[in-house]
Tab-separated table of C-alpha atoms in Angstrom:
chain	number	residue	atom	x	y	z
A	1	MET	CA	-38.747	-20.371	-21.857
A	2	PRO	CA	-40.357	-16.972	-22.571
A	3	GLY	CA	-38.781	-14.110	-20.634
A	4	ALA	CA	-35.783	-16.166	-19.472
A	5	VAL	CA	-32.580	-14.220	-18.925
A	6	LYS	CA	-29.809	-15.421	-21.212
A	7	GLY	CA	-26.165	-14.826	-20.558
A	8	PRO	CA	-23.648	-13.673	-23.189
A	9	SER	CA	-21.427	-16.133	-25.032
A	10	ALA	CA	-17.859	-16.750	-23.883
A	11	ALA	CA	-16.508	-14.815	-26.881
A	12	GLU	CA	-18.727	-11.832	-26.044
A	13	VAL	CA	-17.629	-11.893	-22.409
A	14	GLN	CA	-13.994	-11.869	-23.509
A	15	ARG	CA	-14.652	-8.979	-25.916
A	16	ARG	CA	-16.188	-6.906	-23.135
A	17	ARG	CA	-13.118	-7.476	-20.962
A	18	ILE	CA	-10.793	-5.822	-23.503
A	19	VAL	CA	-9.956	-2.119	-23.404
A	20	GLY	CA	-9.130	-1.197	-27.008
A	21	ILE	CA	-5.702	0.336	-27.682
A	22	ASN	CA	-5.710	2.171	-31.028
A	23	PRO	CA	-3.039	4.315	-32.737
A	24	GLU	CA	-4.401	7.568	-31.302
A	25	THR	CA	-7.266	6.591	-28.985
A	26	VAL	CA	-8.348	4.225	-26.238
A	27	THR	CA	-11.831	2.690	-26.566
A	28	ASN	CA	-14.205	0.560	-24.488
A	29	VAL	CA	-12.848	2.026	-21.273
A	30	THR	CA	-16.070	1.844	-19.254
A	31	ALA	CA	-17.135	-1.357	-17.523
A	32	THR	CA	-20.560	-2.661	-18.539
A	33	ASP	CA	-21.007	-5.660	-16.223
A	34	PHE	CA	-23.746	-4.168	-14.087
A	35	PRO	CA	-27.492	-4.949	-13.991
A	36	HIS	CA	-29.635	-4.267	-17.061
A	37	HIS	CA	-26.963	-2.564	-19.154
A	38	TYR	CA	-27.675	-5.094	-21.896
A	39	ILE	CA	-31.270	-5.941	-22.826
A	40	GLY	CA	-32.181	-9.431	-21.698
A	41	GLU	CA	-29.152	-9.778	-19.425
A	42	ASP	CA	-29.259	-9.452	-15.649
A	43	ASN	CA	-25.547	-9.199	-14.746
A	44	SER	CA	-26.406	-8.806	-11.059
A	45	TRP	CA	-23.488	-9.455	-8.728
A	46	ASN	CA	-23.332	-13.111	-7.788
A	47	LEU	CA	-21.124	-14.531	-5.035
A	48	GLU	CA	-20.601	-17.914	-6.683
A	49	SER	CA	-19.703	-16.334	-10.003
A	50	PHE	CA	-17.304	-13.990	-8.219
A	51	LYS	CA	-15.606	-16.911	-6.448
A	52	ASN	CA	-15.201	-18.795	-9.724
A	53	ASN	CA	-13.673	-15.799	-11.529
A	54	LEU	CA	-11.423	-14.539	-8.732
A	55	LYS	CA	-7.776	-15.570	-9.124
A	56	VAL	CA	-4.535	-14.576	-7.418
A	57	GLU	CA	-1.367	-15.869	-9.064
A	58	PHE	CA	2.175	-14.944	-8.004
A	59	HIS	CA	4.778	-14.455	-10.732
A	60	LYS	CA	7.585	-13.321	-8.421
A	61	ASN	CA	7.637	-13.817	-4.675
A	62	GLU	CA	10.870	-12.647	-3.077
A	63	GLN	CA	11.062	-11.473	0.513
A	64	TYR	CA	10.845	-7.769	-0.233
A	65	ASP	CA	9.666	-7.755	-3.843
A	66	SER	CA	6.641	-9.537	-5.294
A	67	VAL	CA	4.640	-9.454	-8.513
A	68	PHE	CA	1.234	-11.121	-8.743
A	69	SER	CA	-1.914	-11.069	-10.832
A	70	LEU	CA	-5.270	-10.196	-9.295
A	71	VAL	CA	-8.035	-11.291	-11.682
A	72	GLY	CA	-11.783	-10.860	-11.471
A	73	VAL	CA	-12.210	-7.637	-9.490
A	74	ASP	CA	-13.248	-4.112	-10.430
A	75	ALA	CA	-10.687	-1.337	-10.771
A	76	SER	CA	-12.123	0.368	-7.693
A	77	VAL	CA	-11.332	-2.711	-5.563
A	78	ALA	CA	-7.813	-3.055	-6.980
A	79	ASN	CA	-7.181	0.622	-6.339
A	80	ALA	CA	-8.485	0.238	-2.783
A	81	PHE	CA	-5.838	-2.424	-2.129
A	82	ARG	CA	-3.147	-0.158	-3.585
A	83	ARG	CA	-4.169	2.810	-1.438
A	84	ILE	CA	-4.407	0.665	1.703
A	85	LEU	CA	-0.922	-0.740	1.052
A	86	ILE	CA	0.502	2.760	0.812
A	87	ALA	CA	-1.389	4.559	3.548
A	88	GLU	CA	-3.246	2.275	5.977
A	89	VAL	CA	-1.088	-0.734	6.939
A	90	PRO	CA	0.446	0.208	10.339
A	91	THR	CA	4.216	-0.032	10.729
A	92	LEU	CA	6.877	0.996	13.235
A	93	ALA	CA	8.981	4.127	12.724
A	94	ILE	CA	10.962	6.639	14.751
A	95	GLU	CA	8.673	9.477	15.830
A	96	ASP	CA	10.223	11.353	18.797
A	97	ILE	CA	13.947	12.073	19.184
A	98	PHE	CA	15.464	13.474	22.367
A	99	LEU	CA	18.789	15.065	21.418
A	100	TYR	CA	21.258	15.355	24.300
A	101	ASN	CA	24.393	16.266	22.375
A	102	ASN	CA	25.166	16.997	18.723
A	103	THR	CA	28.482	18.626	17.879
A	104	SER	CA	28.518	17.447	14.259
A	105	ILE	CA	28.136	19.885	11.381
A	106	ILE	CA	24.586	18.638	10.693
A	107	GLN	CA	21.864	20.796	12.244
A	108	ASP	CA	19.735	19.150	14.912
A	109	GLU	CA	16.499	19.219	12.919
A	110	VAL	CA	18.155	17.840	9.756
A	111	LEU	CA	19.778	15.001	11.711
A	112	CYS	CA	16.482	14.107	13.401
A	113	HIS	CA	14.688	14.134	10.047
A	114	ARG	CA	17.257	11.769	8.524
A	115	ILE	CA	17.055	9.377	11.473
A	116	GLY	CA	13.240	9.416	11.426
A	117	LEU	CA	13.201	8.122	7.843
A	118	VAL	CA	15.304	5.023	8.618
A	119	PRO	CA	13.089	1.930	8.004
A	120	LEU	CA	13.044	-0.536	10.891
A	121	ALA	CA	12.593	-4.302	11.103
A	122	GLY	CA	12.082	-6.801	13.898
A	123	SER	CA	10.025	-9.757	15.042
A	124	GLN	CA	6.857	-9.679	12.946
A	125	GLU	CA	4.841	-11.272	15.748
A	126	GLY	CA	6.073	-8.617	18.171
A	127	LEU	CA	5.295	-5.808	15.761
A	128	ARG	CA	1.753	-7.103	15.269
A	129	ARG	CA	1.140	-7.345	19.028
A	130	MET	CA	2.281	-3.797	19.648
A	131	GLY	CA	-0.440	-1.204	20.153
A	132	GLN	CA	-0.536	2.301	18.734
A	133	TYR	CA	0.492	5.209	20.948
A	134	ARG	CA	-1.645	8.326	20.598
A	135	LYS	CA	-0.364	11.649	21.836
A	136	PRO	CA	-2.932	13.251	24.151
A	137	PRO	CA	-4.375	16.587	23.003
A	138	PRO	CA	-3.120	19.650	24.946
A	139	ASP	CA	-4.998	20.521	28.116
A	140	ASP	CA	-5.672	24.053	26.882
A	141	ASP	CA	-7.490	22.820	23.760
A	142	PRO	CA	-10.947	21.608	24.818
A	143	ALA	CA	-12.085	21.307	21.182
A	144	ALA	CA	-9.309	18.806	20.433
A	145	LYS	CA	-10.171	16.815	23.553
A	146	ALA	CA	-13.845	16.718	22.599
A	147	ALA	CA	-12.962	15.521	19.090
A	148	ALA	CA	-10.727	12.785	20.553
A	149	LEU	CA	-13.508	11.616	22.844
A	150	LYS	CA	-15.965	11.529	19.974
A	151	SER	CA	-13.602	9.551	17.723
A	152	GLY	CA	-13.093	6.913	20.403
A	153	GLU	CA	-9.388	7.581	20.976
A	154	TYR	CA	-9.889	7.341	24.731
A	155	SER	CA	-11.495	3.886	24.508
A	156	ASP	CA	-8.090	2.448	25.431
A	157	PRO	CA	-6.884	4.177	28.625
A	158	ASN	CA	-3.269	3.139	27.916
A	159	ALA	CA	-3.206	4.559	24.387
A	160	HIS	CA	-1.914	7.914	25.700
A	161	VAL	CA	0.663	6.412	28.099
A	162	LEU	CA	4.160	5.354	27.043
A	163	THR	CA	4.487	1.642	27.837
A	164	ASP	CA	6.421	-1.389	26.627
A	165	HIS	CA	3.260	-2.298	24.654
A	166	ASN	CA	3.332	0.756	22.394
A	167	THR	CA	6.839	2.269	22.486
A	168	ILE	CA	10.212	1.036	21.263
A	169	VAL	CA	13.324	2.808	22.574
A	170	MET	CA	16.516	3.079	20.523
A	171	ARG	CA	19.750	4.833	21.490
A	172	LEU	CA	22.486	6.377	19.371
A	173	GLN	CA	25.757	7.285	21.058
A	174	VAL	CA	28.735	7.864	18.767
A	175	GLU	CA	31.974	9.801	19.288
A	176	CYS	CA	34.732	10.215	16.712
A	177	THR	CA	38.343	9.722	17.848
A	178	TRP	CA	41.750	9.280	16.287
A	179	THR	CA	42.939	5.768	15.550
A	180	ASP	CA	46.019	4.545	17.415
A	181	ASP	CA	48.333	5.688	14.636
A	182	GLY	CA	45.995	8.223	13.056
A	183	ARG	CA	48.018	11.330	13.955
A	184	ALA	CA	51.199	9.785	12.626
A	185	LEU	CA	49.445	8.816	9.388
A	186	ALA	CA	48.047	12.341	9.063
A	187	LYS	CA	51.565	13.822	9.283
A	188	LYS	CA	52.610	11.527	6.432
A	189	GLY	CA	49.804	12.907	4.247
A	190	GLU	CA	47.199	10.163	4.695
A	191	ARG	CA	43.673	11.443	3.927
A	192	ASP	CA	41.500	8.326	4.189
A	193	PRO	CA	39.130	8.955	7.152
A	194	GLU	CA	38.671	5.211	7.663
A	195	LYS	CA	42.397	4.920	8.479
A	196	LEU	CA	42.689	8.166	10.428
A	197	TYR	CA	39.574	8.094	12.622
A	198	VAL	CA	37.259	5.777	14.539
A	199	ASN	CA	33.527	6.372	13.890
A	200	SER	CA	34.159	8.950	11.165
A	201	SER	CA	30.816	7.916	9.616
A	202	VAL	CA	27.608	7.421	11.582
A	203	TYR	CA	25.472	4.663	10.097
A	204	ALA	CA	22.007	3.339	10.876
A	205	GLU	CA	23.656	0.329	12.539
A	206	HIS	CA	24.741	2.635	15.380
A	207	LEU	CA	21.071	2.788	16.472
A	208	LYS	CA	20.869	0.291	19.332
A	209	PHE	CA	17.620	-1.250	20.556
A	210	GLU	CA	16.956	-0.957	24.314
A	211	PRO	CA	14.213	-3.477	25.178
A	212	LYS	CA	11.777	-2.691	27.961
A	213	GLY	CA	9.502	-5.098	29.853
A	214	MET	CA	7.919	-7.726	27.627
A	215	GLN	CA	10.036	-6.572	24.667
A	216	THR	CA	12.947	-8.724	25.871
A	217	GLU	CA	10.862	-11.768	24.902
A	218	LEU	CA	8.964	-10.399	21.899
A	219	PHE	CA	12.107	-8.987	20.265
A	220	ALA	CA	14.770	-11.443	21.393
A	221	GLU	CA	17.825	-11.684	19.143
A	222	PRO	CA	18.137	-12.229	16.230
A	223	ASN	CA	14.650	-10.707	15.830
A	224	ASP	CA	15.400	-7.522	17.764
A	225	VAL	CA	14.357	-4.131	16.416
A	226	ARG	CA	17.020	-2.875	14.019
A	227	PRO	CA	17.412	-0.791	10.843
A	228	VAL	CA	16.561	-2.717	7.669
A	229	ASN	CA	19.714	-1.438	5.991
A	230	PRO	CA	22.523	-1.002	8.545
A	231	LYS	CA	24.681	1.042	6.161
A	232	ILE	CA	22.398	4.061	5.725
A	233	LEU	CA	24.698	7.055	6.262
A	234	LEU	CA	23.323	9.467	8.870
A	235	ALA	CA	26.238	11.855	9.511
A	236	LYS	CA	30.003	12.283	9.306
A	237	LEU	CA	32.159	13.145	12.297
A	238	ARG	CA	35.711	14.250	13.031
A	239	PRO	CA	37.729	13.840	16.254
A	240	GLY	CA	36.059	15.591	19.174
A	241	GLN	CA	32.571	15.524	17.616
A	242	LYS	CA	29.846	13.334	19.073
A	243	ILE	CA	26.128	12.537	18.779
A	244	ASP	CA	24.034	11.371	21.721
A	245	LEU	CA	20.290	10.923	21.331
A	246	LEU	CA	17.319	8.762	22.326
A	247	CYS	CA	14.554	7.653	19.938
A	248	HIS	CA	10.958	6.687	20.673
A	249	CYS	CA	9.455	4.510	17.951
A	250	PHE	CA	5.678	4.221	17.522
A	251	LYS	CA	3.308	2.461	15.155
A	252	GLY	CA	1.594	4.654	12.603
A	253	VAL	CA	0.171	4.658	9.080
A	254	GLY	CA	1.413	6.136	5.838
A	255	GLY	CA	-1.585	8.444	5.721
A	256	ASP	CA	-0.009	10.367	8.616
A	257	HIS	CA	3.578	10.356	7.318
A	258	ALA	CA	5.410	8.581	4.507
A	259	LYS	CA	7.932	7.088	6.958
A	260	PHE	CA	5.156	4.778	8.227
A	261	SER	CA	4.376	3.449	4.746
A	262	PRO	CA	5.318	-0.269	4.575
A	263	VAL	CA	6.004	-0.163	0.833
A	264	ALA	CA	8.554	1.616	-1.304
A	265	THR	CA	6.272	1.085	-4.295
A	266	ALA	CA	2.807	-0.428	-4.650
A	267	SER	CA	1.397	-0.191	-8.152
A	268	TYR	CA	-0.625	-2.125	-10.694
A	269	ARG	CA	-1.189	-2.217	-14.427
A	270	LEU	CA	-3.647	-4.003	-16.683
A	271	LEU	CA	-2.500	-7.128	-18.500
A	272	PRO	CA	-1.776	-6.275	-22.174
A	273	SER	CA	-3.717	-8.141	-24.844
A	274	ILE	CA	-2.189	-8.810	-28.282
A	275	GLU	CA	-4.394	-10.494	-30.879
A	276	ILE	CA	-2.822	-11.393	-34.224
A	277	LYS	CA	-5.768	-11.482	-36.627
A	278	GLU	CA	-3.833	-12.462	-39.769
A	279	PRO	CA	-0.593	-14.472	-40.058
A	280	ILE	CA	2.582	-12.365	-40.016
A	281	LEU	CA	5.336	-14.263	-41.841
A	282	GLY	CA	8.952	-14.051	-42.936
A	283	ALA	CA	10.723	-10.693	-42.745
A	284	ASP	CA	7.521	-9.038	-41.501
A	285	ALA	CA	7.496	-11.439	-38.556
A	286	LYS	CA	11.024	-10.392	-37.535
A	287	LYS	CA	10.106	-6.717	-37.894
A	288	PHE	CA	6.919	-7.289	-35.924
A	289	ALA	CA	8.865	-8.933	-33.079
A	290	ARG	CA	11.210	-5.921	-32.912
A	291	CYS	CA	8.203	-3.674	-32.257
A	292	PHE	CA	7.794	-5.245	-28.810
A	293	PRO	CA	10.075	-5.754	-25.805
A	294	ARG	CA	12.142	-8.926	-25.906
A	295	GLY	CA	10.158	-12.029	-24.984
A	296	VAL	CA	6.705	-10.758	-26.000
A	297	ILE	CA	6.680	-12.129	-29.564
A	298	GLU	CA	8.255	-15.427	-30.594
A	299	LEU	CA	9.014	-16.732	-34.082
A	300	GLU	CA	7.853	-20.250	-34.897
A	301	ASP	CA	8.008	-22.364	-38.042
A	302	ASP	CA	4.794	-22.271	-40.046
A	303	ALA	CA	3.931	-25.761	-41.327
A	304	GLU	CA	1.957	-24.487	-44.318
A	305	THR	CA	4.382	-21.926	-45.746
A	306	GLY	CA	7.680	-23.097	-44.255
A	307	GLN	CA	8.405	-19.538	-43.100
A	308	LYS	CA	8.820	-18.036	-39.647
A	309	LYS	CA	5.532	-16.932	-38.126
A	310	ALA	CA	5.024	-14.397	-35.319
A	311	VAL	CA	3.134	-15.694	-32.278
A	312	VAL	CA	2.409	-14.103	-28.908
A	313	LYS	CA	4.591	-15.668	-26.202
A	314	ASN	CA	4.329	-13.501	-23.071
A	315	PRO	CA	2.071	-10.418	-23.247
A	316	MET	CA	2.885	-9.583	-19.606
A	317	LYS	CA	6.267	-8.218	-20.724
A	318	ASP	CA	4.649	-5.779	-23.141
A	319	THR	CA	4.705	-2.072	-22.318
A	320	VAL	CA	1.913	-1.225	-24.825
A	321	SER	CA	4.086	1.216	-26.743
A	322	ARG	CA	1.861	0.801	-29.856
A	323	GLU	CA	5.001	0.728	-32.001
A	324	CYS	CA	3.525	-1.960	-34.294
A	325	LEU	CA	0.536	0.274	-35.117
A	326	ARG	CA	2.899	2.878	-36.612
A	327	HIS	CA	3.686	0.497	-39.483
A	328	ASP	CA	1.049	0.258	-42.216
A	329	GLU	CA	1.692	-3.430	-42.894
A	330	PHE	CA	0.618	-4.360	-39.345
A	331	LYS	CA	-2.360	-2.057	-38.741
A	332	ASP	CA	-4.987	-4.525	-39.965
A	333	LYS	CA	-3.217	-7.644	-38.726
A	334	VAL	CA	-3.036	-6.962	-35.001
A	335	GLN	CA	-5.414	-5.690	-32.318
A	336	LEU	CA	-3.901	-4.307	-29.112
A	337	GLY	CA	-5.732	-3.934	-25.829
A	338	ARG	CA	-5.661	-4.399	-22.091
A	339	ILE	CA	-7.744	-6.841	-20.071
A	340	ARG	CA	-10.028	-4.789	-17.861
A	341	ASP	CA	-10.165	-7.053	-14.790
A	342	HIS	CA	-6.627	-8.509	-14.848
A	343	PHE	CA	-4.376	-6.404	-12.604
A	344	ILE	CA	-0.635	-7.028	-12.340
A	345	PHE	CA	0.453	-5.798	-8.910
A	346	SER	CA	4.029	-4.906	-7.998
A	347	VAL	CA	4.704	-4.595	-4.264
A	348	GLU	CA	8.129	-3.642	-2.913
A	349	SER	CA	8.371	-3.778	0.876
A	350	THR	CA	10.567	-1.361	2.840
A	351	GLY	CA	11.640	-4.348	4.942
A	352	GLN	CA	9.397	-4.468	8.005
A	353	PHE	CA	7.078	-7.085	6.502
A	354	ASP	CA	7.433	-9.551	3.647
A	355	SER	CA	5.910	-8.240	0.442
A	356	ASP	CA	3.386	-11.079	0.025
A	357	GLU	CA	2.129	-10.628	3.613
A	358	LEU	CA	1.472	-6.948	2.973
A	359	PHE	CA	-1.196	-7.787	0.407
A	360	LEU	CA	-2.911	-10.085	2.909
A	361	GLU	CA	-2.815	-7.259	5.471
A	362	SER	CA	-4.508	-4.939	2.975
A	363	VAL	CA	-7.246	-7.546	2.425
A	364	LYS	CA	-7.842	-7.758	6.202
A	365	ILE	CA	-8.048	-3.975	6.533
A	366	LEU	CA	-10.514	-3.659	3.648
A	367	ARG	CA	-12.642	-6.427	5.189
A	368	GLU	CA	-12.687	-4.644	8.559
A	369	LYS	CA	-13.707	-1.379	6.912
A	370	ALA	CA	-16.531	-3.143	5.038
A	371	LEU	CA	-17.779	-4.777	8.251
A	372	ARG	CA	-17.639	-1.450	10.080
A	373	PHE	CA	-19.597	0.214	7.275
A	374	LYS	CA	-22.173	-2.596	7.432
A	375	ARG	CA	-22.573	-2.168	11.203
A	376	ASN	CA	-23.095	1.580	10.761
A	377	LEU	CA	-25.758	0.951	8.134
A	378	ASN	CA	-27.540	-1.450	10.496
A	379	ASP	CA	-27.397	1.148	13.286
A	380	ILE	CA	-28.959	3.738	10.995
A	381	ALA	CA	-31.664	1.314	9.874
A	382	ASN	CA	-32.513	0.383	13.465
C-alpha cells in the first residue's frame, strides 16, 4: 500500500538496542526509538507495544538483598526508580533526642548523631499507616508560615501535633556497674571488660520501644519497633557512668537526610552483550575464556573440528573490562556491547522493608507523581 509505514526487521531492532563497546570508544549511545527519526517509520509510543516489551525478572530475591532485570523502559524511567528508591520512599528514623544524663566520654552531640543513624524495623503494616510529623514553622517567621500554607502542609491539622499516629517513642537507660566479683578479678589483673563490668558496651538493643495509644496493637511483639541490627555499638561505659535519653522517631524521606533512606545501595547497570562473530577454538578458546570473569564464557566440544569452542554462557556476570579486545587474535572475532533497555537493578534494603517491596513502592510513588502532574496540566488547560 503506497505510503504505508513499515516497521524495522527484528535484526534491525536488536542492532539498535546495542550500545557498542570498542577498544577506546563507546558508540551508538543515543536512543533513536522516537517518532520520525527513521524515514518511513513512525515509532510513536504505543501502550500495547510497551506492555508486550516490558519485563521484570528477579534473579535474586532475599529479604534485604534483591537483583532483578527491568526490560523495555528508557534510561530516564530506570533512573527515576533509582532516585525514588534512594530519596523519596518514606521510612522511620530517630529525629529528636532528649538527653537527660550522659556521663560517658562521648560528647552529647556525637552520641545523638550515632543514635540517629541506627536503622529501625517494625510491623510493616504499622509503619505504612503512620503519618508524617511536620515541625511547625516558628511564630516569628511569617514568611515560613506563608510558604507552609501555600505548600499545603496545614491541610492535615494533626501533622504538627505529636500523636501516636505520627511519633514513635524509644528510651535508652543504661548504667555501668561492677560485676559481683569484678573488683576481685581486677586485683588479680583481669582486663576483660565483659568480665569486670555490667553494661560496659552500649548497643542498639538497649533502645527500648515505648508504645503509645494505638501502637500497642499496630506494633505488638514480635513486630515491635526495634533496631535492625541489635549489636550496633553506640558507646562504651565504665562503672559510675550512665546514659539516659528519650528518642522521638518520625517518618521522613532520604531527600531530607540519609538516615531516612530505605536502601543501603540502589543501583543499576546495562546488561552486557557478547557476540562471537567467528568460531574461537582450541587454545584460543581457553585464552578467550580467561579474558572474562568466571562463568561468562563456557567451552564446548565442536562437532566439526573436535576441538573446544568458546560460547557465551552468562553475559550478566561480565564486567565489560574489554580485556579480550586487547588481544589482536580476538579483535575481529567478537563484538562487545550493552543492551540499551535492559537494566539490572541491585537493591539492598537497610532492613525496614523487604528489598522487593521497595521497588513496588517506587513504582507507586512515580505513578502518583505522574497523576499529580496530569491534574496540574488539566488545571492549566481549564
